[in-house]
Structures are given as C-alpha cells and as structure tokens.
Tab-separated table of C-alpha atoms in Angstrom:
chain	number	residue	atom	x	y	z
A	15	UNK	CA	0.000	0.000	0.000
A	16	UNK	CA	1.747	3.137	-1.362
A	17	UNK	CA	0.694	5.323	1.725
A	18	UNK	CA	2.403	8.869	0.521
A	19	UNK	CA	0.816	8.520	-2.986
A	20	UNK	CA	-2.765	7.949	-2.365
A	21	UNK	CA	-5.217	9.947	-4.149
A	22	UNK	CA	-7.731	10.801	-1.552
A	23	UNK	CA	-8.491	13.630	0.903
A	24	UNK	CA	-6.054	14.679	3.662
A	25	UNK	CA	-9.067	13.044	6.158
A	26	UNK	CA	-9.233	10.665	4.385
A	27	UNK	CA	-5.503	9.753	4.483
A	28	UNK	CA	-5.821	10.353	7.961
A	29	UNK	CA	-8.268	7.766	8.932
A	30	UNK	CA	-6.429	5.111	6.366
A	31	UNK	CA	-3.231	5.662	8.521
A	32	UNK	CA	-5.238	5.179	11.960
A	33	UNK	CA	-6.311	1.993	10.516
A	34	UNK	CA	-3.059	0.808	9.041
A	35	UNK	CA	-1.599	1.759	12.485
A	36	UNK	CA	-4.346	-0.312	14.346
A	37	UNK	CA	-4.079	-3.768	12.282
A	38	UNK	CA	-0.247	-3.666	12.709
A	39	UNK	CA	-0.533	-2.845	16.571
A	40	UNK	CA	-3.802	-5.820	16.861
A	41	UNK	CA	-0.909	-8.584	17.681
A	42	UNK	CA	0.098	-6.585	20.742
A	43	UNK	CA	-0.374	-5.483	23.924
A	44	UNK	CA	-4.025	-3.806	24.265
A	45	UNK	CA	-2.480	-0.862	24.967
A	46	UNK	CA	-1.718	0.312	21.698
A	47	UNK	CA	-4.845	-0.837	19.845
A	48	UNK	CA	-7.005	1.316	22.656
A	49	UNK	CA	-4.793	4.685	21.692
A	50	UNK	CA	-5.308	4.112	18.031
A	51	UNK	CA	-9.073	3.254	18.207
A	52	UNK	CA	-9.617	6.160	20.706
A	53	UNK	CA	-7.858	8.581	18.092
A	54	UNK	CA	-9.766	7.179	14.770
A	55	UNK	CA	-12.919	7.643	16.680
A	56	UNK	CA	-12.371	11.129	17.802
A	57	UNK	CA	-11.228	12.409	14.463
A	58	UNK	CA	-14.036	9.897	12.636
A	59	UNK	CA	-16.400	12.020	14.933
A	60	UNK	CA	-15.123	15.322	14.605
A	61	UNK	CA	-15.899	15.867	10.531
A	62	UNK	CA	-19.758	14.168	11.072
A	63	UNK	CA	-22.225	15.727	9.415
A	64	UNK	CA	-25.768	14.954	9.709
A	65	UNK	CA	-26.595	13.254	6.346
A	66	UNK	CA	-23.409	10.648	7.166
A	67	UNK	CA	-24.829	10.117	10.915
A	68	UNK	CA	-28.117	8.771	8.947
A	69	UNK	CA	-26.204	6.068	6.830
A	70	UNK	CA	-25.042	4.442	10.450
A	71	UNK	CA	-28.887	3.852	11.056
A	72	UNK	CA	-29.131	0.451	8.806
A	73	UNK	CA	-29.524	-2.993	8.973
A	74	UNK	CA	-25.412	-3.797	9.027
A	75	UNK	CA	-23.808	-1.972	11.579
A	76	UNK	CA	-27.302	-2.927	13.611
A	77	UNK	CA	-26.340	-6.315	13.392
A	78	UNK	CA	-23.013	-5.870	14.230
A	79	UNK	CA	-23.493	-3.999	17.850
A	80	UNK	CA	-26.831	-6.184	18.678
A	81	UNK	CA	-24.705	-8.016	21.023
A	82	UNK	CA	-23.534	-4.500	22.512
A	83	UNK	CA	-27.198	-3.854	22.612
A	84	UNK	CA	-27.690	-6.706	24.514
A	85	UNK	CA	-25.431	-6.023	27.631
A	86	UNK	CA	-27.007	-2.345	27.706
A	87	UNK	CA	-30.373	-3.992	27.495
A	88	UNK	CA	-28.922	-7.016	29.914
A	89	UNK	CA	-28.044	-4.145	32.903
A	90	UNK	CA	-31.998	-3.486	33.802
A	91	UNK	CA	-32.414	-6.293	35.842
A	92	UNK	CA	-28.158	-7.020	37.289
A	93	UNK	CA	-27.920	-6.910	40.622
A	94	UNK	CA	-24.044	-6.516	39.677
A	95	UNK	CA	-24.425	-3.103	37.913
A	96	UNK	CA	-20.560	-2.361	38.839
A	97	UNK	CA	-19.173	-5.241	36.974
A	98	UNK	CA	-21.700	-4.668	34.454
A	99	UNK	CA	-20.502	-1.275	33.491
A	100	UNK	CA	-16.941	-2.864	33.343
A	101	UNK	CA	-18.211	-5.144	30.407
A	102	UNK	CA	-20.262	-2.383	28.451
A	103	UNK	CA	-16.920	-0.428	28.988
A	104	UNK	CA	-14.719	-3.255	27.284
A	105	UNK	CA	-17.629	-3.902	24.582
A	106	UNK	CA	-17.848	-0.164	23.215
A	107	UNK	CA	-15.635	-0.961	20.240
A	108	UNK	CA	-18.401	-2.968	19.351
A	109	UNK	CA	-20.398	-0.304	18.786
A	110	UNK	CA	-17.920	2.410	17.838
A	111	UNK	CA	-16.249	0.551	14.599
A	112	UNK	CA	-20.070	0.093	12.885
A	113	UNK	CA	-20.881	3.502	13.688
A	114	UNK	CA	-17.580	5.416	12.257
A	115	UNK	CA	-17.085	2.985	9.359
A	116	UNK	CA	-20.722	4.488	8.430
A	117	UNK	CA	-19.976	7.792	9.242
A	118	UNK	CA	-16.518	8.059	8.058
A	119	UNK	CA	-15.858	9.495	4.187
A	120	UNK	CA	-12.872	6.529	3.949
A	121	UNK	CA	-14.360	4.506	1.088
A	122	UNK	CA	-13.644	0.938	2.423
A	123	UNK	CA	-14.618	-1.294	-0.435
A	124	UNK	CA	-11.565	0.508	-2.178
A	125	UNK	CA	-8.671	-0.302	0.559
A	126	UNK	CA	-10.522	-3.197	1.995
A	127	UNK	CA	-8.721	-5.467	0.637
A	128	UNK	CA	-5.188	-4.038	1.153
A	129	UNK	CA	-5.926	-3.612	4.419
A	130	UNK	CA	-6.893	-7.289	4.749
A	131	UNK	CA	-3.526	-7.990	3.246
A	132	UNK	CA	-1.456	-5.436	5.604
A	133	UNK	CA	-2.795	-7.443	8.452
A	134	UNK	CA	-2.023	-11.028	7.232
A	135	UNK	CA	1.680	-9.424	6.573
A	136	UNK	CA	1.559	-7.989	10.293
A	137	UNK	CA	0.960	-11.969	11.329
A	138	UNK	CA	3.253	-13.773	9.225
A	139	UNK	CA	5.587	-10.796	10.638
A	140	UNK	CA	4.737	-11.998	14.007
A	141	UNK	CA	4.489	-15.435	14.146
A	142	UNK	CA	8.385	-15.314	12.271
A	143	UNK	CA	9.231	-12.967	15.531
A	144	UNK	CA	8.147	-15.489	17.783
A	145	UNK	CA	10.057	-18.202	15.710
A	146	UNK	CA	13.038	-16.293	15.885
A	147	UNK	CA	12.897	-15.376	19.624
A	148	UNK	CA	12.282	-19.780	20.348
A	149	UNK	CA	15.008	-20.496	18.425
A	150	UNK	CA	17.509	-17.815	20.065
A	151	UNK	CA	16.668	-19.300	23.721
A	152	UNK	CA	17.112	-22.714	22.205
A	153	UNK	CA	20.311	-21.536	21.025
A	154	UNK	CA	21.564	-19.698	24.079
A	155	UNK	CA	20.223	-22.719	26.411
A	156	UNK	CA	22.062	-25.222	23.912
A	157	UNK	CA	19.384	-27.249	23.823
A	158	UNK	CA	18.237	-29.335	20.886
A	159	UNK	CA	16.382	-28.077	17.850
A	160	UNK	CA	13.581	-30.105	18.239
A	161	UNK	CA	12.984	-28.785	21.157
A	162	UNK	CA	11.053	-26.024	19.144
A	163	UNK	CA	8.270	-28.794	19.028
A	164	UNK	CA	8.242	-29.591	22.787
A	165	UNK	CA	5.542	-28.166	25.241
A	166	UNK	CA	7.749	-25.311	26.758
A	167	UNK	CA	7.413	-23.641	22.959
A	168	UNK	CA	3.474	-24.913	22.189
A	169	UNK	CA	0.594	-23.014	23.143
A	170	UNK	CA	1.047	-19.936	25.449
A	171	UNK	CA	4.699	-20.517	25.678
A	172	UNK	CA	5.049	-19.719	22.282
A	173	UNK	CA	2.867	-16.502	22.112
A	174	UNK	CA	4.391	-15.405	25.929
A	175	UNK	CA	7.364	-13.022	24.131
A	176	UNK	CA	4.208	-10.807	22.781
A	177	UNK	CA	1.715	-11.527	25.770
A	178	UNK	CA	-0.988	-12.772	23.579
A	179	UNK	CA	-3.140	-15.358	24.404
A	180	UNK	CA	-2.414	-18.260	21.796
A	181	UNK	CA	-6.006	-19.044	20.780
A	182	UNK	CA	-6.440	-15.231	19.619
A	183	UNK	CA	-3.703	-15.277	18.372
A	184	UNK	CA	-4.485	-18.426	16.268
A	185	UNK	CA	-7.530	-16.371	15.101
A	186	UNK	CA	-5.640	-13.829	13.433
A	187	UNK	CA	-3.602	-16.548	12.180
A	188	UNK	CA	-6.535	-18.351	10.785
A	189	UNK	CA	-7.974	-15.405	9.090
A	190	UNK	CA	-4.535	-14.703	7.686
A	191	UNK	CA	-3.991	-17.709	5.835
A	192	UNK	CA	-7.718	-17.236	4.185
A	193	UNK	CA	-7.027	-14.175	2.994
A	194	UNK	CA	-3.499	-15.079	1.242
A	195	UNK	CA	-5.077	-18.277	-0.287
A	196	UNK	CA	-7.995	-15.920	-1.476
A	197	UNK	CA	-5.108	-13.755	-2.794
A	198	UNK	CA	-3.356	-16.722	-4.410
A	199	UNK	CA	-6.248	-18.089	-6.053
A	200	UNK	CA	-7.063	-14.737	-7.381
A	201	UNK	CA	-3.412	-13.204	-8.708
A	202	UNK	CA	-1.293	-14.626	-12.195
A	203	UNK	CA	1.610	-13.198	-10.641
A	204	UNK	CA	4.688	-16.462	-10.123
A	205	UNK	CA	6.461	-14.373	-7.817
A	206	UNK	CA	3.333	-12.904	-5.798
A	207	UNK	CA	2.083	-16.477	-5.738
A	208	UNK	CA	5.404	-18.094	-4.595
A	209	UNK	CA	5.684	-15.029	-1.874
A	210	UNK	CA	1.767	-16.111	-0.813
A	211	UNK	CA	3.082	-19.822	-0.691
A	212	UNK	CA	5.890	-18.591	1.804
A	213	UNK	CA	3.740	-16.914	4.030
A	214	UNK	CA	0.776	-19.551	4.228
A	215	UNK	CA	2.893	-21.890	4.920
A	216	UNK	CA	4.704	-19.900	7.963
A	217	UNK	CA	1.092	-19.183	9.445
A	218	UNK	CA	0.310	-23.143	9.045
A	219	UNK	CA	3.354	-23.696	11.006
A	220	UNK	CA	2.266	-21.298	13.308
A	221	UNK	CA	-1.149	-22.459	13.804
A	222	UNK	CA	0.370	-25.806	14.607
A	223	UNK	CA	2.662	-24.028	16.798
A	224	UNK	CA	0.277	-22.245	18.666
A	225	UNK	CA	-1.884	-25.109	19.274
A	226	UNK	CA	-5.435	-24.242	19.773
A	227	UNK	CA	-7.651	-27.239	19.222
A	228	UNK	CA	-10.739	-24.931	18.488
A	229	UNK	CA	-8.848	-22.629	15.765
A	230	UNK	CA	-7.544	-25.360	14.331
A	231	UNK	CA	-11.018	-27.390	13.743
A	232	UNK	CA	-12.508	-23.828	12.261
A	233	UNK	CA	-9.899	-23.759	9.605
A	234	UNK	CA	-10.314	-27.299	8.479
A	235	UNK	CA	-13.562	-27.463	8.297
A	236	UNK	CA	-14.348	-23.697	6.500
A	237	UNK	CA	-11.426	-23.793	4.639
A	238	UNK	CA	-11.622	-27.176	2.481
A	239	UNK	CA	-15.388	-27.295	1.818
A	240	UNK	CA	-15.624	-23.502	1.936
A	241	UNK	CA	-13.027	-22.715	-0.632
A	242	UNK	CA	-13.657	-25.923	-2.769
A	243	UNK	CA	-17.047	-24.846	-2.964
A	244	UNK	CA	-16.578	-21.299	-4.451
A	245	UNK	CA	-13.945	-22.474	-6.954
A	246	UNK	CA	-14.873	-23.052	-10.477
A	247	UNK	CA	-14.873	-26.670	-12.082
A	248	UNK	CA	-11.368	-26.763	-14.061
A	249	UNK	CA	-7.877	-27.830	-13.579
A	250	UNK	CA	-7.325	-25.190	-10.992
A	251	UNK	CA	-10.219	-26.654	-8.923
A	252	UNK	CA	-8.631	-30.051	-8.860
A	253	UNK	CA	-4.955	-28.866	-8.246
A	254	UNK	CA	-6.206	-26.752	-5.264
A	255	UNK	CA	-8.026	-30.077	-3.752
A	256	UNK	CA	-4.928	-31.913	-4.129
A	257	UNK	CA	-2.880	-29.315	-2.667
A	258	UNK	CA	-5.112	-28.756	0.352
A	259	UNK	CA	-5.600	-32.630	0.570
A	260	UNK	CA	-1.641	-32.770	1.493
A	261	UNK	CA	-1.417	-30.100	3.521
A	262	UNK	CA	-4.325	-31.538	5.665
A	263	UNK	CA	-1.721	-34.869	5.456
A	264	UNK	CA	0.684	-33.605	6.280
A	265	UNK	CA	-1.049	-31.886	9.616
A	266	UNK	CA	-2.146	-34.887	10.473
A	267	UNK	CA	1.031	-36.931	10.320
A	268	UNK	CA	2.671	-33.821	12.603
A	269	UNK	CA	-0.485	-34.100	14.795
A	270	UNK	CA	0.019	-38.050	15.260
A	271	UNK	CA	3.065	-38.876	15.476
A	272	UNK	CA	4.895	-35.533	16.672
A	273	UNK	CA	4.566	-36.379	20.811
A	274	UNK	CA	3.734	-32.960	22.287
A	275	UNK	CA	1.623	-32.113	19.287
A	276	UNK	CA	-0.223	-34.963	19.936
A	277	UNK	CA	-0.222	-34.475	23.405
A	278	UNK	CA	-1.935	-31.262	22.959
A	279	UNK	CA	-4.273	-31.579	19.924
A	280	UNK	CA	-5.842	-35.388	21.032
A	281	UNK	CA	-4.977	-36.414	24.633
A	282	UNK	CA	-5.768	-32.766	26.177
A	283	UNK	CA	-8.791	-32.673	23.806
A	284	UNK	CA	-10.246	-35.905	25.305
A	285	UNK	CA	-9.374	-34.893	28.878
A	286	UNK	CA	-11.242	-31.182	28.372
A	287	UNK	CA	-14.343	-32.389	27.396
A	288	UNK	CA	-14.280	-35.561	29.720
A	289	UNK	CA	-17.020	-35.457	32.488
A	290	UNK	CA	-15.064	-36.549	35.728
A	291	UNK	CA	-12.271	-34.312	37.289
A	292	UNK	CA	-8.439	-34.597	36.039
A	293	UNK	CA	-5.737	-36.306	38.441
A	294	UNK	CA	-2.991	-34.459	39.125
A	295	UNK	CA	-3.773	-31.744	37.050
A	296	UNK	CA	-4.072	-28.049	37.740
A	297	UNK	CA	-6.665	-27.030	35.266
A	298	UNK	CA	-10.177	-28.373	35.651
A	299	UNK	CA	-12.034	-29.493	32.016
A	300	UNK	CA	-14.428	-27.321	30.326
A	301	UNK	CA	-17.526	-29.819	30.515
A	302	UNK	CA	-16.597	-29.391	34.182
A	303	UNK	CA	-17.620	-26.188	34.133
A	304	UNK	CA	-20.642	-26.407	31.692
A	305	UNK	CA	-22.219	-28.524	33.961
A	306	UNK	CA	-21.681	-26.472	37.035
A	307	UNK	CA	-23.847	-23.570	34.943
A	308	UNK	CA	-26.405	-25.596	34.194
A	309	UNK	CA	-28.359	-24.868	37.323
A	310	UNK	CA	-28.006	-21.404	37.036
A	311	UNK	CA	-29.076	-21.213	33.564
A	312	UNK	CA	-32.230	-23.401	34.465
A	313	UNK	CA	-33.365	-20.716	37.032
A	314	UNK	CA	-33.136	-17.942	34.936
A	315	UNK	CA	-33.652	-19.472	31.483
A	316	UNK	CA	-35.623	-16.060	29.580
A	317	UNK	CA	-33.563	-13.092	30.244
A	318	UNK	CA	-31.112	-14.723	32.937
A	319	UNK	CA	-29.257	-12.928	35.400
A	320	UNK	CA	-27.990	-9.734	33.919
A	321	UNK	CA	-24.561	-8.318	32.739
A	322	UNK	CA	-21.599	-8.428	34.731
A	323	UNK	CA	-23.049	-11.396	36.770
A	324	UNK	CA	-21.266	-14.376	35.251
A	325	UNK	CA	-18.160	-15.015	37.292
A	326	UNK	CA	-19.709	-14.172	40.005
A	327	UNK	CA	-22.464	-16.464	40.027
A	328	UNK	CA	-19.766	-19.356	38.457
A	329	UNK	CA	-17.688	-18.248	41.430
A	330	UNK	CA	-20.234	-20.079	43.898
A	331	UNK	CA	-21.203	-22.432	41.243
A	332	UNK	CA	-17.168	-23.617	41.271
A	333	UNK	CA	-17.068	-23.610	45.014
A	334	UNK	CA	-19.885	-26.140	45.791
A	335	UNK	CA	-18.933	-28.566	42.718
A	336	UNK	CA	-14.889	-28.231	44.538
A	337	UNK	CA	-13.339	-26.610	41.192
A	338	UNK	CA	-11.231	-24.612	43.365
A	339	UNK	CA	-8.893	-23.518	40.454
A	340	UNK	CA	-11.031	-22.204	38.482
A	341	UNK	CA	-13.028	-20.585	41.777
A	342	UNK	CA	-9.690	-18.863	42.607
A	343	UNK	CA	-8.869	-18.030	39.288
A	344	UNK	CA	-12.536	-16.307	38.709
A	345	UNK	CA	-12.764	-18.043	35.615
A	346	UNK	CA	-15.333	-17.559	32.863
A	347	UNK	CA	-17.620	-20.336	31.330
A	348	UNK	CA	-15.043	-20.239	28.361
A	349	UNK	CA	-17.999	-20.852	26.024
A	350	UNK	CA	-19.881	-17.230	24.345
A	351	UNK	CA	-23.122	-19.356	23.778
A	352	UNK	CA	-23.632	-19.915	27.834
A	353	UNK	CA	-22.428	-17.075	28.573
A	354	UNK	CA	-24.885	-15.100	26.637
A	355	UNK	CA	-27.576	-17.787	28.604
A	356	UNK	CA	-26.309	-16.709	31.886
A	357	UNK	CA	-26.291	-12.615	31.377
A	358	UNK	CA	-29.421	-12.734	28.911
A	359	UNK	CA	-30.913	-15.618	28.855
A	360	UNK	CA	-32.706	-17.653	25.677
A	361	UNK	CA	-33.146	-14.148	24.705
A	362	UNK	CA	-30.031	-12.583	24.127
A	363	UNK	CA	-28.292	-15.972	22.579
A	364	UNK	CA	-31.439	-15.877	20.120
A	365	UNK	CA	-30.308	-12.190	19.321
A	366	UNK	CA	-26.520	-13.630	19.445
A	367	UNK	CA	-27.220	-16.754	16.864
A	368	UNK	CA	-29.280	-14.150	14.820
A	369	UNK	CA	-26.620	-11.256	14.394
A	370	UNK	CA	-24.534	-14.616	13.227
A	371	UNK	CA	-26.835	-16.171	10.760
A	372	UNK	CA	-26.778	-12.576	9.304
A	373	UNK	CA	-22.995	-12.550	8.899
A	374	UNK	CA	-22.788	-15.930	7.463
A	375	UNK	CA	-26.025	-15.163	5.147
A	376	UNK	CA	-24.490	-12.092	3.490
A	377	UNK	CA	-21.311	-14.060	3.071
A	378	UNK	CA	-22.643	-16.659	1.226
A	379	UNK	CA	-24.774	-14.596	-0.757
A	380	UNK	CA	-21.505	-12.376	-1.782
A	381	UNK	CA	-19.128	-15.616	-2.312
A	382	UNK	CA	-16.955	-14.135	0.393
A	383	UNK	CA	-14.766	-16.682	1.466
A	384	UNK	CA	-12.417	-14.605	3.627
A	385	UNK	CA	-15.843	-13.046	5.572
A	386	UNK	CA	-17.578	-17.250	5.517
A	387	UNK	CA	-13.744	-18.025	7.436
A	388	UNK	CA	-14.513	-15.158	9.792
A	389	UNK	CA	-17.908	-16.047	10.509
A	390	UNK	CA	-16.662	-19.439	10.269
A	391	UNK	CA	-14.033	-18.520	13.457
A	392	UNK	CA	-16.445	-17.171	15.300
A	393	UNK	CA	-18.662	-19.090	15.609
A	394	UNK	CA	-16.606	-22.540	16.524
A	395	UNK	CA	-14.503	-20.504	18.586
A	396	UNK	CA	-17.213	-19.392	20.943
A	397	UNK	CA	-17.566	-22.584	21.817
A	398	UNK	CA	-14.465	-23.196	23.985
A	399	UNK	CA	-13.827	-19.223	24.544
A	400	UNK	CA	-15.834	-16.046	25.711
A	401	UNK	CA	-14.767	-14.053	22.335
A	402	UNK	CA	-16.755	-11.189	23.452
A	403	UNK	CA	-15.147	-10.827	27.033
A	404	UNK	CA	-11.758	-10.523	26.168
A	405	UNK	CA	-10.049	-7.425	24.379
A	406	UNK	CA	-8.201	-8.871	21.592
A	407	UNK	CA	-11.530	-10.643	20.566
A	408	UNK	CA	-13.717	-8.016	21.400
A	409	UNK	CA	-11.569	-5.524	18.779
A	410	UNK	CA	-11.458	-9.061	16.316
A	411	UNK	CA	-14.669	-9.154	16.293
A	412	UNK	CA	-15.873	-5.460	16.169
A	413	UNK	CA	-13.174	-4.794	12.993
A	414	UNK	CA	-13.765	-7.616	11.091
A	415	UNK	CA	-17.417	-7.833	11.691
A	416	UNK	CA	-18.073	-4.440	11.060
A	417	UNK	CA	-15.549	-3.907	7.949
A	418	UNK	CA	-17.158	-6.915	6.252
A	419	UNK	CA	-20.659	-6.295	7.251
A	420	UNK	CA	-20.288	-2.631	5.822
A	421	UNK	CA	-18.530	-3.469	2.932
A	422	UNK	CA	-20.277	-6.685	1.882
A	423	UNK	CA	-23.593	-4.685	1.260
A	424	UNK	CA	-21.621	-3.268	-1.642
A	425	UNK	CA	-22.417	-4.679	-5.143
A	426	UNK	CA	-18.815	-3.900	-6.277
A	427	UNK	CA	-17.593	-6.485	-3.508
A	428	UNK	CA	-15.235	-8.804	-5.459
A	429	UNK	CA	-17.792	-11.630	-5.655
A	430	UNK	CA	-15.989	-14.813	-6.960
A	431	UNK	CA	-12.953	-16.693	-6.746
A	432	UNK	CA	-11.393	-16.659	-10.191
C-alpha cells in the first residue's frame, strides 16, 4: 500500500493511517490498539455531518453492535451493575467501529482489501518474531532443535514473548492464511504467488505451533469445503483439492506422530471435554464447568441474570462442585453461547445466533470466502472461549465484523474466486 501517494483527501488519508496503524498494533499489547481506536474515533467524529450520521442507522452496523445492545439492554435487571458497566466499557468498540465505518468518508470497499492484506503481513511478521525469539533461547540454552516442538514452545509458551493469548492469536492466524489463499487463487503473478506460498505456509506452522484445538477445527472445516465450494470446475479446482488434501496430510502426520503435538491436539482434547475431574492436574475441564452452569441457567432461562453477573455467580457455582482452580482463578464459562444464557438468557443468545446467521447469510450470498472463514471462526470458537469478554476478541470481532458487514452490502464487492 503506497501510503504517501494515495489519491484521496487529507481526512481521508488520515483515517487510512489510523487503521493501518491499528491492524499492525492488533498482535500486541491492548495498549496500543485502545490509543489508536480512541484517536480514529475522535477524528471519525469530529468531521460528522448529519446526512453521514443517517447512513449508520441500517440494517449492518445494527447487526453488528446487537450483542452491545444486549449487555445495555442485559443491565436493567443485574444486581451486579458495577461489573456490568466494566463489560459495556470493554464492549464499546463494538459499537464504535459500525458507527464510524458508516460515518466516516474513507471509502472501504476501495482499501478493503489491502488492508486485509497489511494485516495477514503484520501476522506472518509476528508469528516469524516469535520463531526467531524460540530459536535464540534454544540456542543460548544449547538445547536441541527439536525442542522447538516440545511443550515449553506450544501453546502460550510460544505466544508469551508478545503476551498474547495463543487461541487469539491463532484467530488472526486463521484469518490470515484465508485471505493469502484468497489472494493466491485470485493473482497470475509467479512471484506474488510463490511469496503467498511462503507466508501460508509460515502461518500453518504457526497455527500448529500455537496449538489451539478450536482454531484449528474452524480452519479445516471452513477452509476445504468452503473454498472448494466457491472455486470453479477446471484444472485449478482439482490442483487446489490436491494441494489442500496434502497439507491436511501432512497436519495430520505432525499431529500423530509428533509427541507434544499430539499431546496437545488429542490427549488434552479428550481430557477437556471428559465429564469426571483430572488427576494431578491443575486445570479443571471445560464440561466441568458447563455442567456447574447448568443450574443457574435453568433458574433464569428467559432473560437470565444480567450483565456483569457471570463469574460471580460461576464463582459459587465452582465452590460447591470443589473446582477450586477455576473458583480462585474467577474463571469464565469459556464458552460465548452460555455465557450469553447466563447474562441474557434464551433471549439474548437468540439475538446472538441471529446477528450470526446474518454474517454468514451475506457471506454466502456475496461468495466471500475470507468473511464465511470469519464467521466461520467465530462461531466454533465461541464454543471453547468467551470471544466477546476478552479485548483482543472483542476488537477481532468489532473490525472484522463491522468492515465486512459494511462493505459486503456493496455490489462492487469482489464476488468470486477466479
């Protein structure tokens, strides 16, 4: 992106470079993304006119804060009002992207997708950081090199040098490698496709790296049907199968028969979702926890309890069923779908699976594949993680959401894979 010899408005240059700024900074500490965001916002805000305030008031960007809508809606009838605030607080990205994307004169459909490519840079960027920094403690530790493949670099301990949480992480990852197949599928360019090659095949090693069982599963399953499906009948239909049919070999093989990695992506997998407690280990399993909500959620099953009241009403929830780590740790039900049961009830996870049906609806109708592996991510993510209670999926989701959203009810969307 040639960002001294665009042809646009000074203001408009302006709010380009805030958004440059922000996808290269979304890796990082929180700290960063919350200046930039704070400073597109004001100056998004600060040229609004009255006919550009009416464009926010539409179907999209309704969709995509719903969920904000919902917590607002969600603090009538708390009786934790305090923490409640605290979560409308860490949600109002999700109502401030959709409402200065609308506003804004920045015409997105026209840097949307070099934007989308700036960010899958940023991560293969990253992710070769983080390879880097492993392999200069293996180094200084003289320890072997396939050590790189050994729990104290999977997971966590891989993402630790950046402080990011690996399955976010993994989601940017995930979306990444989309959007530079998308790119290679669509270019004629050898040397732009052998540069894609390179760095899909760093964020697959990544992804592996990273470990997170959820992430993982999203990718597989969108990504062969989803891209298989929008590809023409040809030769370059049944080369991409093959190509994706080796890669998902070769995964496998690493998965199997790669100890740690299959440590991680099968034995921990079984032990999460089993239903009895986990000797002589420090985490308790998901299902665990599930279960210990289900009473809650069967009190309160319309509008449930209210927002901010989720950890603490797990909190006594954990004591009584003796998950004391998770009880000290205040943990979350690490699944969106209950979560949204517990603060709003049947009501606000209706309004939750709606806003997602929506996304996924305008996908398919606009043969988006890079928005179908967002929604895609989302949605199977949310099933082991509370997306929308964290900041670095709180800001994924409010972007992405919100820059596809806006820009896929444009006709002059790029429609099919070539």
């Amino acid at each position: 992106m040639k960002l001294y010899k665009l042809q646009d408005s000074l203001r408009n240059k302006i709010s380009l470079y805030h958004l440059v700024l922000f996808l290269m900074l979304l890796p990082f500490d929180r700290f960063y993304s919350e200046i930039i965001v704070i400073s597109f916002v004001l100056h998004t805000f600060i040229h609004l006119s009255k006919p550009r305030f009416q464009q926010a008031l539409n179907w999209q960007t309704l969709t995509v804060y719903s969920v904000f809508l919902v917590s607002v809606t969600a603090l009538l009838w708390t009786a934790y009002v305090k923490e409640g605030l605290q979560d409308l607080e860490h949600q109002l990205v999700i109502l401030l992207f959709p409402l200065a994307f609308s506003v804004s004169d920045l015409n997105l459909v026209r840097y949307k997708q070099k934007l989308l490519l700036l960010f899958a840079a940023t991560c293969v960027a990253t992710i070769l950081y983080l390879y880097i920094d492993a392999i200069r403690i293996i180094i200084y530790h003289h320890l072997p090199l396939g050590t790189l493949l050994s729990s104290s670099f999977l997971n966590h301990n891989f993402s630790a040098p950046i402080g990011m949480h690996a399955t976010y992480l993994s989601m940017y990852v995930s979306l990444s490698i989309a959007l530079l197949l998308y790119s290679f599928l669509k270019t004629n360019s050898k040397i732009n496709r052998m540069l894609l090659a390179l760095g899909m095949a760093i964020l697959l090693a990544g992804l592996l790296q990273l470990a997170s069982k959820s992430v993982l599963i999203a990718s597989i399953l969108f990504i062969i049907p989803g891209f298989i499906s929008l590809l023409p009948k040809g030769i370059r239909r049944k080369l991409f199968i093959a190509i994706l049919l080796a890669v998902l070999l070769v995964t496998t093989l690493a998965i199997t028969k790669i100890e740690p990695l299959k440590e991680r992506y099968i034995a921990e997998m079984k032990e999460d979702m089993g239903n009895v407690s986990i000797q002589n280990k420090i985490l308790e399993p998901r299902i665990i926890r599930w279960q210990s909500a289900l009473p809650l959620i069967k009190n309160r099953p319309v509008f449930g309890y209210g927002s901010g009241s989720e950890k603490e009403l797990l909190k006594e929830q954990y004591f009584e069923n003796k998950l004391y780590n998770s009880y000290l740790h205040e943990l979350d039900i690490h699944n969106q779908y209950l979560s949204f049961l517990i603060r709003s009830g049947i009501v606000g996870l209706l309004i939750f699976l709606a806003t997602l049906f929506a996304g996924f609806n305008l996908a398919w109708r606009n043969k988006d594949a890079v928005f179908m592996s967002f929604m895609t991510l989302i949605s199977i993510v949310s099933l082991s993680e509370n997306i929308l209670a964290v900041n670095k999926g709180i800001f994924f989701y409010a972007f992405f959401f919100s820059l596809f959203m806006i820009t896929g009810k444009n006709n002059t969307v790029q429609k099919n894979i070539p």
